[in-house]
Coordinates of C-alpha atoms in Angstrom, one line a residue:
X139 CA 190.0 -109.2 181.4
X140 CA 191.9 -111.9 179.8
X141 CA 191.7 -114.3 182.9
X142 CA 190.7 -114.9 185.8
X143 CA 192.8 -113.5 188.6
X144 CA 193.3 -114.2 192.0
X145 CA 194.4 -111.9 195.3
X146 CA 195.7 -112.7 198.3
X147 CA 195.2 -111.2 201.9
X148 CA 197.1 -111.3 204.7
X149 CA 195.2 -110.8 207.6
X150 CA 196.5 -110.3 210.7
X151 CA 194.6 -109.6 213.8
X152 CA 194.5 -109.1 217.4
X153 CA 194.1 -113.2 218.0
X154 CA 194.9 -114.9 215.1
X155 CA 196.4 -114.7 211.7
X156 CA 194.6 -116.0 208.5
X157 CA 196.1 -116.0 204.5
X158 CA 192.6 -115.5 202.3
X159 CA 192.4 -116.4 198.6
X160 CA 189.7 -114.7 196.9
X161 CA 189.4 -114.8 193.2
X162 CA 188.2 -111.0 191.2
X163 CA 184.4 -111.7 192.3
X164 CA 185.4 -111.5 195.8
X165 CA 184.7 -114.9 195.9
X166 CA 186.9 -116.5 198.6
X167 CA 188.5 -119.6 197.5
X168 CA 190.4 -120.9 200.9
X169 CA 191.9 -120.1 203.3
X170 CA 194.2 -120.9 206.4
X171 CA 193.9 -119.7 210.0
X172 CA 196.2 -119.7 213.0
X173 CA 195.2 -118.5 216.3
X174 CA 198.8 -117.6 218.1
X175 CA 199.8 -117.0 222.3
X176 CA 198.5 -113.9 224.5
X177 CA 200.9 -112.3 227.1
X178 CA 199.4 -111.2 230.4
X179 CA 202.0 -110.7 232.4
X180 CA 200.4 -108.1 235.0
X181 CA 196.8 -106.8 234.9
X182 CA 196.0 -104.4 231.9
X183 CA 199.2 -105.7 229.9
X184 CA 198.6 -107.5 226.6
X185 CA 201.4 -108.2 224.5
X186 CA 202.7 -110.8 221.9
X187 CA 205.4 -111.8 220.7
X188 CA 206.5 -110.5 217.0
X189 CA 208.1 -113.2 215.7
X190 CA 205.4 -115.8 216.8
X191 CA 203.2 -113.0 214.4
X192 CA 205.9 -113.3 211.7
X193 CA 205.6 -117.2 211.6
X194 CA 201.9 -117.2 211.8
X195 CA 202.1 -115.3 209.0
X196 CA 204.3 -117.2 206.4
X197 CA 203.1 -120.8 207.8
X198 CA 199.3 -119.3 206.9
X199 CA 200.6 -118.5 203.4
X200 CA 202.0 -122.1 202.4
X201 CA 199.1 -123.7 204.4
X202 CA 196.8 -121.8 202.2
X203 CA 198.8 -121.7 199.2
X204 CA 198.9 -125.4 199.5
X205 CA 195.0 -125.7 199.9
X206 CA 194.9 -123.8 196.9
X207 CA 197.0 -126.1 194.6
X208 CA 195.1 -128.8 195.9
X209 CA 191.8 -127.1 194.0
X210 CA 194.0 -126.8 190.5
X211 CA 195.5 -123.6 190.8
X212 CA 199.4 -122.5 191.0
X213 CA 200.5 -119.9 193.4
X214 CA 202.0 -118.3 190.2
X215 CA 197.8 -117.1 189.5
X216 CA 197.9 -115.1 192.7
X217 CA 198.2 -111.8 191.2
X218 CA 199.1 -109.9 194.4
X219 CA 198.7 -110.1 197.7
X220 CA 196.9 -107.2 200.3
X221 CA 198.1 -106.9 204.1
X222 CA 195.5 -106.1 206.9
X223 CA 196.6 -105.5 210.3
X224 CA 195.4 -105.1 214.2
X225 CA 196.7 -101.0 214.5
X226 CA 197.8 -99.2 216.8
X227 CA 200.0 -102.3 217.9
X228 CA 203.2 -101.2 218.7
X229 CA 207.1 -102.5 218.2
X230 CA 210.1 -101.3 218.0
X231 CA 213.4 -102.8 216.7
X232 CA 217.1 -102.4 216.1
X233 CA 217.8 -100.8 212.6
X234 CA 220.8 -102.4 212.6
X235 CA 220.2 -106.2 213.5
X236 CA 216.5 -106.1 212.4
X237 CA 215.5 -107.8 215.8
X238 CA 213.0 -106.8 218.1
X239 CA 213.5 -105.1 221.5
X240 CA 210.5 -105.3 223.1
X241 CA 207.5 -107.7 222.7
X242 CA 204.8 -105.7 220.8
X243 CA 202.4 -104.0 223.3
X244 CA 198.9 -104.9 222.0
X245 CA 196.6 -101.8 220.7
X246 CA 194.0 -102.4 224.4
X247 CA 197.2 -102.9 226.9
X248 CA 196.2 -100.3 229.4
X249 CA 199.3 -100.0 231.5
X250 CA 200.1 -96.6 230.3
X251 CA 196.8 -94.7 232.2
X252 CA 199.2 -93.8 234.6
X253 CA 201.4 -91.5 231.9
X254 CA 198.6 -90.8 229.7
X255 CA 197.3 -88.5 232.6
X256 CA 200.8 -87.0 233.0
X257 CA 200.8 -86.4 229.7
X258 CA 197.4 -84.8 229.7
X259 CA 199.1 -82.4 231.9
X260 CA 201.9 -81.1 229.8
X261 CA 201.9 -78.0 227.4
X262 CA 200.6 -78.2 224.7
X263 CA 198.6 -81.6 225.1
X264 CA 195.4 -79.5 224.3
X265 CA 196.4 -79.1 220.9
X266 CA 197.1 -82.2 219.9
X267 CA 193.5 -83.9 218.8
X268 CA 193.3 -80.9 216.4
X269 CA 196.3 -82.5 214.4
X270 CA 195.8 -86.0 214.7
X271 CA 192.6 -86.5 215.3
X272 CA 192.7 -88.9 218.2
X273 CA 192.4 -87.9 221.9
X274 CA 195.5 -88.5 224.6
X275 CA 194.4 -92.2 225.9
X276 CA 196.4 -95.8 226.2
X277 CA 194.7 -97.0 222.7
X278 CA 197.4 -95.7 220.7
X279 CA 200.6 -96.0 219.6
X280 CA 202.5 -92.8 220.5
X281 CA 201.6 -93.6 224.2
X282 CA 203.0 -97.3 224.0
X283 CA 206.4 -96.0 222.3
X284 CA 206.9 -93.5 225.0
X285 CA 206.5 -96.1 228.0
X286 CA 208.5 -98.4 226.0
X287 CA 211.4 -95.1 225.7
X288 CA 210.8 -94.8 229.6
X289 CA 210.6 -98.4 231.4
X290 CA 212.7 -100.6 228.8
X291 CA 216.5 -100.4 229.2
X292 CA 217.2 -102.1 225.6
X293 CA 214.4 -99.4 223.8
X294 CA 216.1 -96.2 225.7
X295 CA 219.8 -97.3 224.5
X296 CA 218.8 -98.1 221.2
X297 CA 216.9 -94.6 221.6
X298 CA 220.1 -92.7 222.6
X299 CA 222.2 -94.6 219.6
X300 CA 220.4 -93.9 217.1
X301 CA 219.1 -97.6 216.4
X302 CA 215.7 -97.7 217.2
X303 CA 212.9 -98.2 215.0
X304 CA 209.5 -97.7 215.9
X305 CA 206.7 -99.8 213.4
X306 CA 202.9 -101.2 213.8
X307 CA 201.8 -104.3 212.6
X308 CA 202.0 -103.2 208.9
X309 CA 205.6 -101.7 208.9
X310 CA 206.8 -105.2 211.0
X311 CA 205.4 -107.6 208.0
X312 CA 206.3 -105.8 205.4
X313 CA 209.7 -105.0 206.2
X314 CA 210.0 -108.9 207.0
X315 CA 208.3 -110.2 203.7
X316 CA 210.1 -108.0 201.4
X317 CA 213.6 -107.8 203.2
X318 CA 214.0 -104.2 204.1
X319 CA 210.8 -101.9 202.7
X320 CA 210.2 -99.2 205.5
X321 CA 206.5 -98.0 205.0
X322 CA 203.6 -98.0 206.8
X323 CA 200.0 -96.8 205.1
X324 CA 197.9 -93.6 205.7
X325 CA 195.2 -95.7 207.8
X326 CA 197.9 -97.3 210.0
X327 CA 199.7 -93.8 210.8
X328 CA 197.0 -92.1 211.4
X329 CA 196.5 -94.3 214.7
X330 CA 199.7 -93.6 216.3
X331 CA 198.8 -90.1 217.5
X332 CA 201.9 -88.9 215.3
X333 CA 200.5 -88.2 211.9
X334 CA 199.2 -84.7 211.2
X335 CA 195.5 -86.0 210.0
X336 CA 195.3 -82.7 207.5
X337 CA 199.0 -83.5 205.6
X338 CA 199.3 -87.2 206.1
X339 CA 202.6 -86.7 207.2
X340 CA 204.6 -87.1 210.3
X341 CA 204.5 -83.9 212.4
X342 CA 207.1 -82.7 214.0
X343 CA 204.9 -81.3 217.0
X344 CA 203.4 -83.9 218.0
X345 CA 206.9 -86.2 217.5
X346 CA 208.7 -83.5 219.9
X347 CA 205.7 -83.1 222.2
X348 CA 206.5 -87.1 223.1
X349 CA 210.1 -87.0 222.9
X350 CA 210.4 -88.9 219.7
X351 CA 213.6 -86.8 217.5
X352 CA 215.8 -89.8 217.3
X353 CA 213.5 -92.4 216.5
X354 CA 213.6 -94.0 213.0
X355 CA 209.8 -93.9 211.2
X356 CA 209.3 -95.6 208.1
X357 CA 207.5 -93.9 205.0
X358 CA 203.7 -93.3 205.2
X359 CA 202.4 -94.1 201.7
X360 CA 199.1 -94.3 200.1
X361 CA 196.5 -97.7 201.4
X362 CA 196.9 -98.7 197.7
X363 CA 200.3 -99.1 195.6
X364 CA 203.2 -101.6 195.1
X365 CA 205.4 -101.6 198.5
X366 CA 208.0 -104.5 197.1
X367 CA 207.5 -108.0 196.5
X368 CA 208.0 -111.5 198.6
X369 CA 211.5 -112.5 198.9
X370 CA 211.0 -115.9 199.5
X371 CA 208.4 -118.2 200.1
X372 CA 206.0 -120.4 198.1
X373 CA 205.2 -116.4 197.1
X374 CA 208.9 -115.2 196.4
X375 CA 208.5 -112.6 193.3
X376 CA 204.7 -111.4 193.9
X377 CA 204.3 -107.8 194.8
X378 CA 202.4 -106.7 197.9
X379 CA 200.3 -103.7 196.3
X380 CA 197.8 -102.9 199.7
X381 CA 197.7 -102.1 203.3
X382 CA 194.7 -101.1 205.2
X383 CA 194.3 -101.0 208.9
X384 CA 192.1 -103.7 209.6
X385 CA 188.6 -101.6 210.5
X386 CA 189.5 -99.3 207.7
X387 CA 189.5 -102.6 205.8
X388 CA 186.5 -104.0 206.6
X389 CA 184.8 -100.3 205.3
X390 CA 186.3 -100.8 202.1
X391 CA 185.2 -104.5 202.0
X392 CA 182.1 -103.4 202.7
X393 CA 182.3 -100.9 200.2
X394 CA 181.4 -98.4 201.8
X395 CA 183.0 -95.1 199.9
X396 CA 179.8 -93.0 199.9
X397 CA 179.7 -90.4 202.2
X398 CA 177.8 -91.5 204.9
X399 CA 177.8 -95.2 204.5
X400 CA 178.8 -97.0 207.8
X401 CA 179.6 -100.6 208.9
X402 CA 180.3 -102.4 212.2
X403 CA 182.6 -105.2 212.4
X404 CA 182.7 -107.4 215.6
X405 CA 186.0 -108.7 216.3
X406 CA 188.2 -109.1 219.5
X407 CA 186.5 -105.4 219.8
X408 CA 184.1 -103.8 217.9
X409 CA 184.6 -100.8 215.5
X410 CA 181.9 -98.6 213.6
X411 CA 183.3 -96.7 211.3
X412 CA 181.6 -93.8 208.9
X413 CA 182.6 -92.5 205.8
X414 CA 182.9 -88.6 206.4
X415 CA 184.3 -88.0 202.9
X416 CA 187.5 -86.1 201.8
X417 CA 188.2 -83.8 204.7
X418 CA 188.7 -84.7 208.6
X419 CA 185.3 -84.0 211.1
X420 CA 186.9 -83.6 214.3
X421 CA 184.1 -84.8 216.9
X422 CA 182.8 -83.3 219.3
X423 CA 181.1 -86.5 220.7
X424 CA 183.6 -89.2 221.6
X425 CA 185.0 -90.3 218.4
X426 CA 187.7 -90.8 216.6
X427 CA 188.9 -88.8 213.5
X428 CA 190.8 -91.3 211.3
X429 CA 192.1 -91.9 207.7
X430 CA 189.4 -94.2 205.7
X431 CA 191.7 -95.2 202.9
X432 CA 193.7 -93.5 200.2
X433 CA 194.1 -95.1 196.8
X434 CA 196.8 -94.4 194.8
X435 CA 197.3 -91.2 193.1
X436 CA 193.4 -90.5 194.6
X437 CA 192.3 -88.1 197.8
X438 CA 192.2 -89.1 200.7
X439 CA 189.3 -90.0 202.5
X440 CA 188.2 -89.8 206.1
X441 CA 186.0 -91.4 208.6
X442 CA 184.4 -90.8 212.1
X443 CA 185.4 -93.9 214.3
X444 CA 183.8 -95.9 217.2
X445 CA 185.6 -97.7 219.4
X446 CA 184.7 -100.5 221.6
X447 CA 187.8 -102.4 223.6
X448 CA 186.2 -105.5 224.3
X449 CA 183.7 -107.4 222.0
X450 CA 184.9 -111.2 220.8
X451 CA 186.8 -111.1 223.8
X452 CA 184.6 -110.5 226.4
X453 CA 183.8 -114.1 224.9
X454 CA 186.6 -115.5 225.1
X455 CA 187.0 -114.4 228.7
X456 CA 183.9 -116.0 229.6
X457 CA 185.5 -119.2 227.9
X458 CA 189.0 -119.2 228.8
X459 CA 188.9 -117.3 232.5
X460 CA 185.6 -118.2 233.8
X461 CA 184.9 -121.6 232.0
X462 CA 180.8 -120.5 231.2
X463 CA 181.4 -122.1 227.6
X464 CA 183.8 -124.5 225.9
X465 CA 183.8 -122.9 222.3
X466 CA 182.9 -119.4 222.0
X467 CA 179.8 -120.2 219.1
X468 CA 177.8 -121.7 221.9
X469 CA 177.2 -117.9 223.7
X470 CA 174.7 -117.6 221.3
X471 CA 173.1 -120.9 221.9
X472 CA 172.9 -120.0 225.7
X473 CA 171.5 -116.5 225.4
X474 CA 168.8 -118.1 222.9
X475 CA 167.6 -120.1 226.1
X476 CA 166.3 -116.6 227.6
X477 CA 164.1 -114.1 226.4
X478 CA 165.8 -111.3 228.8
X479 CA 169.1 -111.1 230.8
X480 CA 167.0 -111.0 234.0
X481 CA 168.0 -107.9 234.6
X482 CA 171.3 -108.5 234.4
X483 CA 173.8 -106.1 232.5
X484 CA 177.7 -106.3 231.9
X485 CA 179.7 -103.9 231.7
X486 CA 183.0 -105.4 229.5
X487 CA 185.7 -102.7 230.6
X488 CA 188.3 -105.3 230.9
X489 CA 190.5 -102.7 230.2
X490 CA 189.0 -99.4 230.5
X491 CA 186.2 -98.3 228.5
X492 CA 186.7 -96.7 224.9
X493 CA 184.4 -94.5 222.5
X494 CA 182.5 -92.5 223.5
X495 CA 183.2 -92.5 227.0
X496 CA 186.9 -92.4 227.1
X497 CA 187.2 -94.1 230.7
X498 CA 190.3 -95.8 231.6
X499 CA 189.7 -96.3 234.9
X500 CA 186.4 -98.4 234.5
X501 CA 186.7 -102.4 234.8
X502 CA 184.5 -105.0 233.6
X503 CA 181.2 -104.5 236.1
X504 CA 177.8 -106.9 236.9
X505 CA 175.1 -105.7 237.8
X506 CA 171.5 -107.2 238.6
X507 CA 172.6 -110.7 239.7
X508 CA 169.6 -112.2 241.7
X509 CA 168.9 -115.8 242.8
X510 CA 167.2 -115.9 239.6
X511 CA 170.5 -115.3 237.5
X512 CA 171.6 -118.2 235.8
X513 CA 174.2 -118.9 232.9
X514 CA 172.3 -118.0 229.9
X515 CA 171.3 -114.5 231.4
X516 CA 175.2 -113.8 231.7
X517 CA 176.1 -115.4 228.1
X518 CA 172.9 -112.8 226.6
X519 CA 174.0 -109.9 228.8
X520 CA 177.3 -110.3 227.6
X521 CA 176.0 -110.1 223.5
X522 CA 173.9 -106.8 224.9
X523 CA 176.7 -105.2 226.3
X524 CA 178.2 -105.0 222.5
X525 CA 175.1 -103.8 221.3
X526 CA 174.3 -101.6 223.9
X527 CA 177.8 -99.4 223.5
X528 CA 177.2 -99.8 219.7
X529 CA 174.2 -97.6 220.5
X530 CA 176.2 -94.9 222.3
X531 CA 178.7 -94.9 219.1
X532 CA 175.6 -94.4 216.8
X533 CA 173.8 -91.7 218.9
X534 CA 177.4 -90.0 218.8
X535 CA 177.8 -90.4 215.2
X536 CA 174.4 -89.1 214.3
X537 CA 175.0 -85.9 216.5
X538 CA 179.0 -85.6 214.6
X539 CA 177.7 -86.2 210.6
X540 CA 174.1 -84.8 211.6
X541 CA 172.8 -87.4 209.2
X542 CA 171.2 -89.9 211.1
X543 CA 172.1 -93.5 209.6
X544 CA 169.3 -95.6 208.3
X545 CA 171.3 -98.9 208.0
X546 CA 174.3 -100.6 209.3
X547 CA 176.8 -103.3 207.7
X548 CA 178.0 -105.7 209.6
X549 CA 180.9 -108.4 209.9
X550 CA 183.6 -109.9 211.9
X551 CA 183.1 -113.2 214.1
X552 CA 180.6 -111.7 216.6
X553 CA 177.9 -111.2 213.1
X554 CA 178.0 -114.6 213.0
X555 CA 175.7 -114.9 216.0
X556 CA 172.1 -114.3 214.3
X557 CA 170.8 -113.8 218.1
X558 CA 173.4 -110.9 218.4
X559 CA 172.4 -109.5 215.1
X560 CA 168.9 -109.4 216.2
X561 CA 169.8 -107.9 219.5
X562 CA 171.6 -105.1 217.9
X563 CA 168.8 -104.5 215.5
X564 CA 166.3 -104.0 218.4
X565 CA 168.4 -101.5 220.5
X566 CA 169.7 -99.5 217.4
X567 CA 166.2 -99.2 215.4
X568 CA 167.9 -99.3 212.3
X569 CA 168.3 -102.2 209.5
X570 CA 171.9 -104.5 210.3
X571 CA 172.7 -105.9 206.6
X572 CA 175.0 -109.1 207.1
X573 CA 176.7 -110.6 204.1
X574 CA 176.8 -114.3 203.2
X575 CA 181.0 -113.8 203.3
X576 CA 182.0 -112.1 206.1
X577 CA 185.5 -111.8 205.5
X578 CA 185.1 -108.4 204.7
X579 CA 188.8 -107.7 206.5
X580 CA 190.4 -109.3 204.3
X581 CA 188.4 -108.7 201.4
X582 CA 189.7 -104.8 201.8
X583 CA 192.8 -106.0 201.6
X584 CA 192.5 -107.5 198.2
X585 CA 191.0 -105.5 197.1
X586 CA 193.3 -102.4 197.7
X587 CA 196.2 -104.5 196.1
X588 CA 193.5 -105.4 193.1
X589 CA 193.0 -101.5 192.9
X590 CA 196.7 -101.3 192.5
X591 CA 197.6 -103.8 189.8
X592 CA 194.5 -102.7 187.8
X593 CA 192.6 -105.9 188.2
X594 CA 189.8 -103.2 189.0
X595 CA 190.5 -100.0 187.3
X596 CA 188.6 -98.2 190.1
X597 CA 186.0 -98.7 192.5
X598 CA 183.2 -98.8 190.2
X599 CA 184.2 -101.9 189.0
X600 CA 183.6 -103.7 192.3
X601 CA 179.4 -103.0 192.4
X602 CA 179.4 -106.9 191.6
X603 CA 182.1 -108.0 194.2
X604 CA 180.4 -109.7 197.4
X605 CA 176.8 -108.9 196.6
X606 CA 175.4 -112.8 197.2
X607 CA 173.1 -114.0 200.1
X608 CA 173.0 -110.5 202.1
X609 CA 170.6 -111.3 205.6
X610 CA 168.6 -107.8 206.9
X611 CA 167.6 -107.4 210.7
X612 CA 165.2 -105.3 212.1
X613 CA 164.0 -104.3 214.7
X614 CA 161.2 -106.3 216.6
X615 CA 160.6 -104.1 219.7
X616 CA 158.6 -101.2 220.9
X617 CA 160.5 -97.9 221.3
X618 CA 159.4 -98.1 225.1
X619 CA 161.5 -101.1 225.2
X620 CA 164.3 -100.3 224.1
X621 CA 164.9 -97.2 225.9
X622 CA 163.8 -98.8 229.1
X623 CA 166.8 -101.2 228.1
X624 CA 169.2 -98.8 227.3
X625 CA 168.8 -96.7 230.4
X626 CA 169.5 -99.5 232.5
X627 CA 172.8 -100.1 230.4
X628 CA 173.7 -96.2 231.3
X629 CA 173.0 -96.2 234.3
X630 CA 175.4 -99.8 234.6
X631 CA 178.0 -97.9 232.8
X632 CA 178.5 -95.2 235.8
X633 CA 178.9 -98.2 238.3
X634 CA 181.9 -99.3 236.4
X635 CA 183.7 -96.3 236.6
X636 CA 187.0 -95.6 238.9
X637 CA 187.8 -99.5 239.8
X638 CA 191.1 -99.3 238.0
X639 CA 192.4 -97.1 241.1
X640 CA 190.6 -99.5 243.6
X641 CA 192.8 -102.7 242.1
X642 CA 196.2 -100.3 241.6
X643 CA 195.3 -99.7 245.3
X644 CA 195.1 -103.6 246.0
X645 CA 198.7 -104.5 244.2
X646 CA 200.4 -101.6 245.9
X647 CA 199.2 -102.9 249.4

């Protein structure tokens, strides 16, 4: 390498948008950060607004690029730049005026339970986890398209002229950033439920089982190659060469692309994912059979997924709707004041519950309050209730791969919380590895789009990328313990089940 080189990642996620810098070490440089609005307009909707998205984005980039200039660098060094994206997100738009229809309906909006279990009645609905991996439920995009198709007058005309174009997150940006590039990347498809998981390509059974002929999809193409370039911006002229959904971003930040290696990130949700190697596992257990990443001109490889709906913003719930904190670092401060939750467990199925137990009609659930309850039992039972359904994902897991893991990685803003870390350690058993920079996310990202201009020639070149000031947990509790803890969470779990139907009941009366 002549000189040094830098890569940029756009990271967009489920609450904010950030524009990372990080030179070839993985060393992040700067960075900008912008959290953006939240729709609720009825219960179990989440949506946001894709333009608001599209500005986050570009004001990130000059923010960032600016930072960066400030240090002595031009945005001319940025080599490339990497896209990461929330998935499963849906939009649609007009192919002809470019604008959006409909605001995006966010990947854990849960208004479709209704027409996921009509669907679930329909011919042929049976089959469909064997081709895309992914069971019927509201977590995915196919779902959200066809309620969009059904409910929205603007989507159904544009349907029946020929004009509408369905995208996630990744299709939206890049189509906006390089002014017209349709594509979407093999980790992004293969969450819409309309991907065949064995050909990476669109499959026409599963696009007529939902009523999709006339809708406009954009190329599915490998997680690491040049898609186009900026056509304007402090950027204008640099090619975006990566796209990674963002949990099948964090596994390649992680670097995790030996079979069996597996990391947890803890975001707005929380996602385990394990690298199952070149062909799909379907589970038996719960989870998810998605694509890991595909470098260009390489094999695909897969992944066994672990889902959990509500992790970061179970916090922010306790911030924003209940008022228990002010800033959502000082959970971890409160459930340091207890040694126990009291008894207390919480059940976080503000919108249903995902992986394994595939329950969308279970709400958020306490159980255990006493006299003795008090804030910081709450604010620690709601840091166990991450850990404890990261348990059920790893038991799964270990019953799909029948390789039992030994060690976990961790990121996202939840790993921050040693408390959490050390929590999750004690109810999984197992070592929870935490690097010094967490931005794995984006990291993945850049390092897709590094993979792709050759920056790294292939992924053996990265074994010195990220490798400073790694923190291990383990466990500090007896196995009594922690299966006398872990019952109580399952047994928590049941109470939560069926409320959906008890508050549809309550707005219909």
């Amino acid at each position: 390498m002549t000189h040094l080189h830098f890569i940029g990642a756009i990271d967009q996620g489920t609450t904010s948008t950030r524009f990372v810098i990080f030179d070839q070490s993985g060393k992040l440089i700067t960075f900008h950060q912008i959290e953006f609005e939240q729709h609720y307009r009825h219960p179990g909707w989440v949506e946001h607004n894709p333009q608001d998205i599209l500005n986050t984005v570009n004001l990130c980039i000059e923010e960032a690029v600016k930072k960066f200039c400030v240090l002595g660098y031009k945005a001319s060094n940025i080599t490339c730049v990497g896209i990461t994206n929330q998935r499963e997100t849906t939009m649609v738009w007009d192919t002809q005026t470019g604008e959006p229809l409909y605001p995006a309906m966010v990947w854990s909006d849960s208004r479709t339970a209704n027409l996921v279990r009509e669907l679930n009645k329909k011919e042929g609905a049976d089959t469909l986890r064997e081709l895309c991996g992914l069971p019927l439920t509201t977590y995915f995009s196919a779902v959200k398209l066809k309620w969009m198709m059904d409910h929205v007058s603007k989507v159904k005309k544009a349907h029946e002229e020929g004009r509408l174009q369905f995208g996630t997150m990744d299709t939206w940006l890049i189509y906006n950033l390089t002014g017209g590039v349709l594509v979407t990347d093999v980790t992004n498809a293969s969450r819409t439920m309309l991907m065949d998981i064995h050909t990476l390509e669109w499959s026409q059974p599963l696009i007529k089982f939902f009523g999709f002929d006339n809708v406009k999809f954009a190329k599915i193409v490998p997680s690491s190659s040049v898609y186009g370039k900026f056509t304007s911006g402090v950027l204008k002229g640099i090619p975006i060469a990566g796209c990674l959904g963002d949990q099948q971003s964090a596994l390649v930040g992680q670097k995790c692309f030996r079979v069996g290696d597996a990391k947890n990130t803890y975001g707005t949700g929380c996602f385990m994912l394990f690298n199952a190697g070149d062909k799909p596992v379907i589970s038996n257990n719960g989870l998810l059979s998605t694509v890991a990443y595909q470098f260009e001109n390489e094999k695909p490889m897969y992944a066994l997924e672990g889902s959990i709906a509500a992790a970061g913003s179970s916090i922010q719930w306790l911030r924003d709707n209940i008022g228990l904190i002010k800033e959502s670092k000082e959970i971890s401060d409160l459930a340091s004041k207890v040694e126990d939750t009291g008894g207390v467990y919480f059940v976080t199925a503000l919108g249903g519950l995902y992986a394994p137990y595939w329950r969308d009609d279970a709400r958020g659930t306490i159980c255990g309050l006493t006299h003795y309850t008090k804030k910081e039992h709450l604010a620690r039972a709601t840091l166990e209730a991450v850990c404890y359904q990261s348990r059920a994902i790893l038991d799964a897991m270990n019953k799909d791969s029948g390789k039992p893991l030994r060690s976990l990685k961790v990121d996202g803003g939840v790993s921050n919380s040693d408390i959490c870390m050390q929590i999750q350690a004690d109810i999984l058993n197992i070592e929870v590895t935490r690097p010094q920079m967490r931005e794995s996310t984006a990291l993945g990202a850049a390092i897709a789009a590094g993979l792709a201009m050759k920056i790294w020639k292939s992924v053996n070149d990265l074994q010195e990328v990220n490798i400073d000031g790694r923190t291990v947990f383990k466990s500090s509790i007896t196995d009594a313990k922690r299966e006398k803890m872990y019952s109580g969470w399952k047994e928590a779990v049941t109470r939560s089940f069926g409320w959906s139907n008890m508050v549809d009941d309550f707005e219909e009366s």
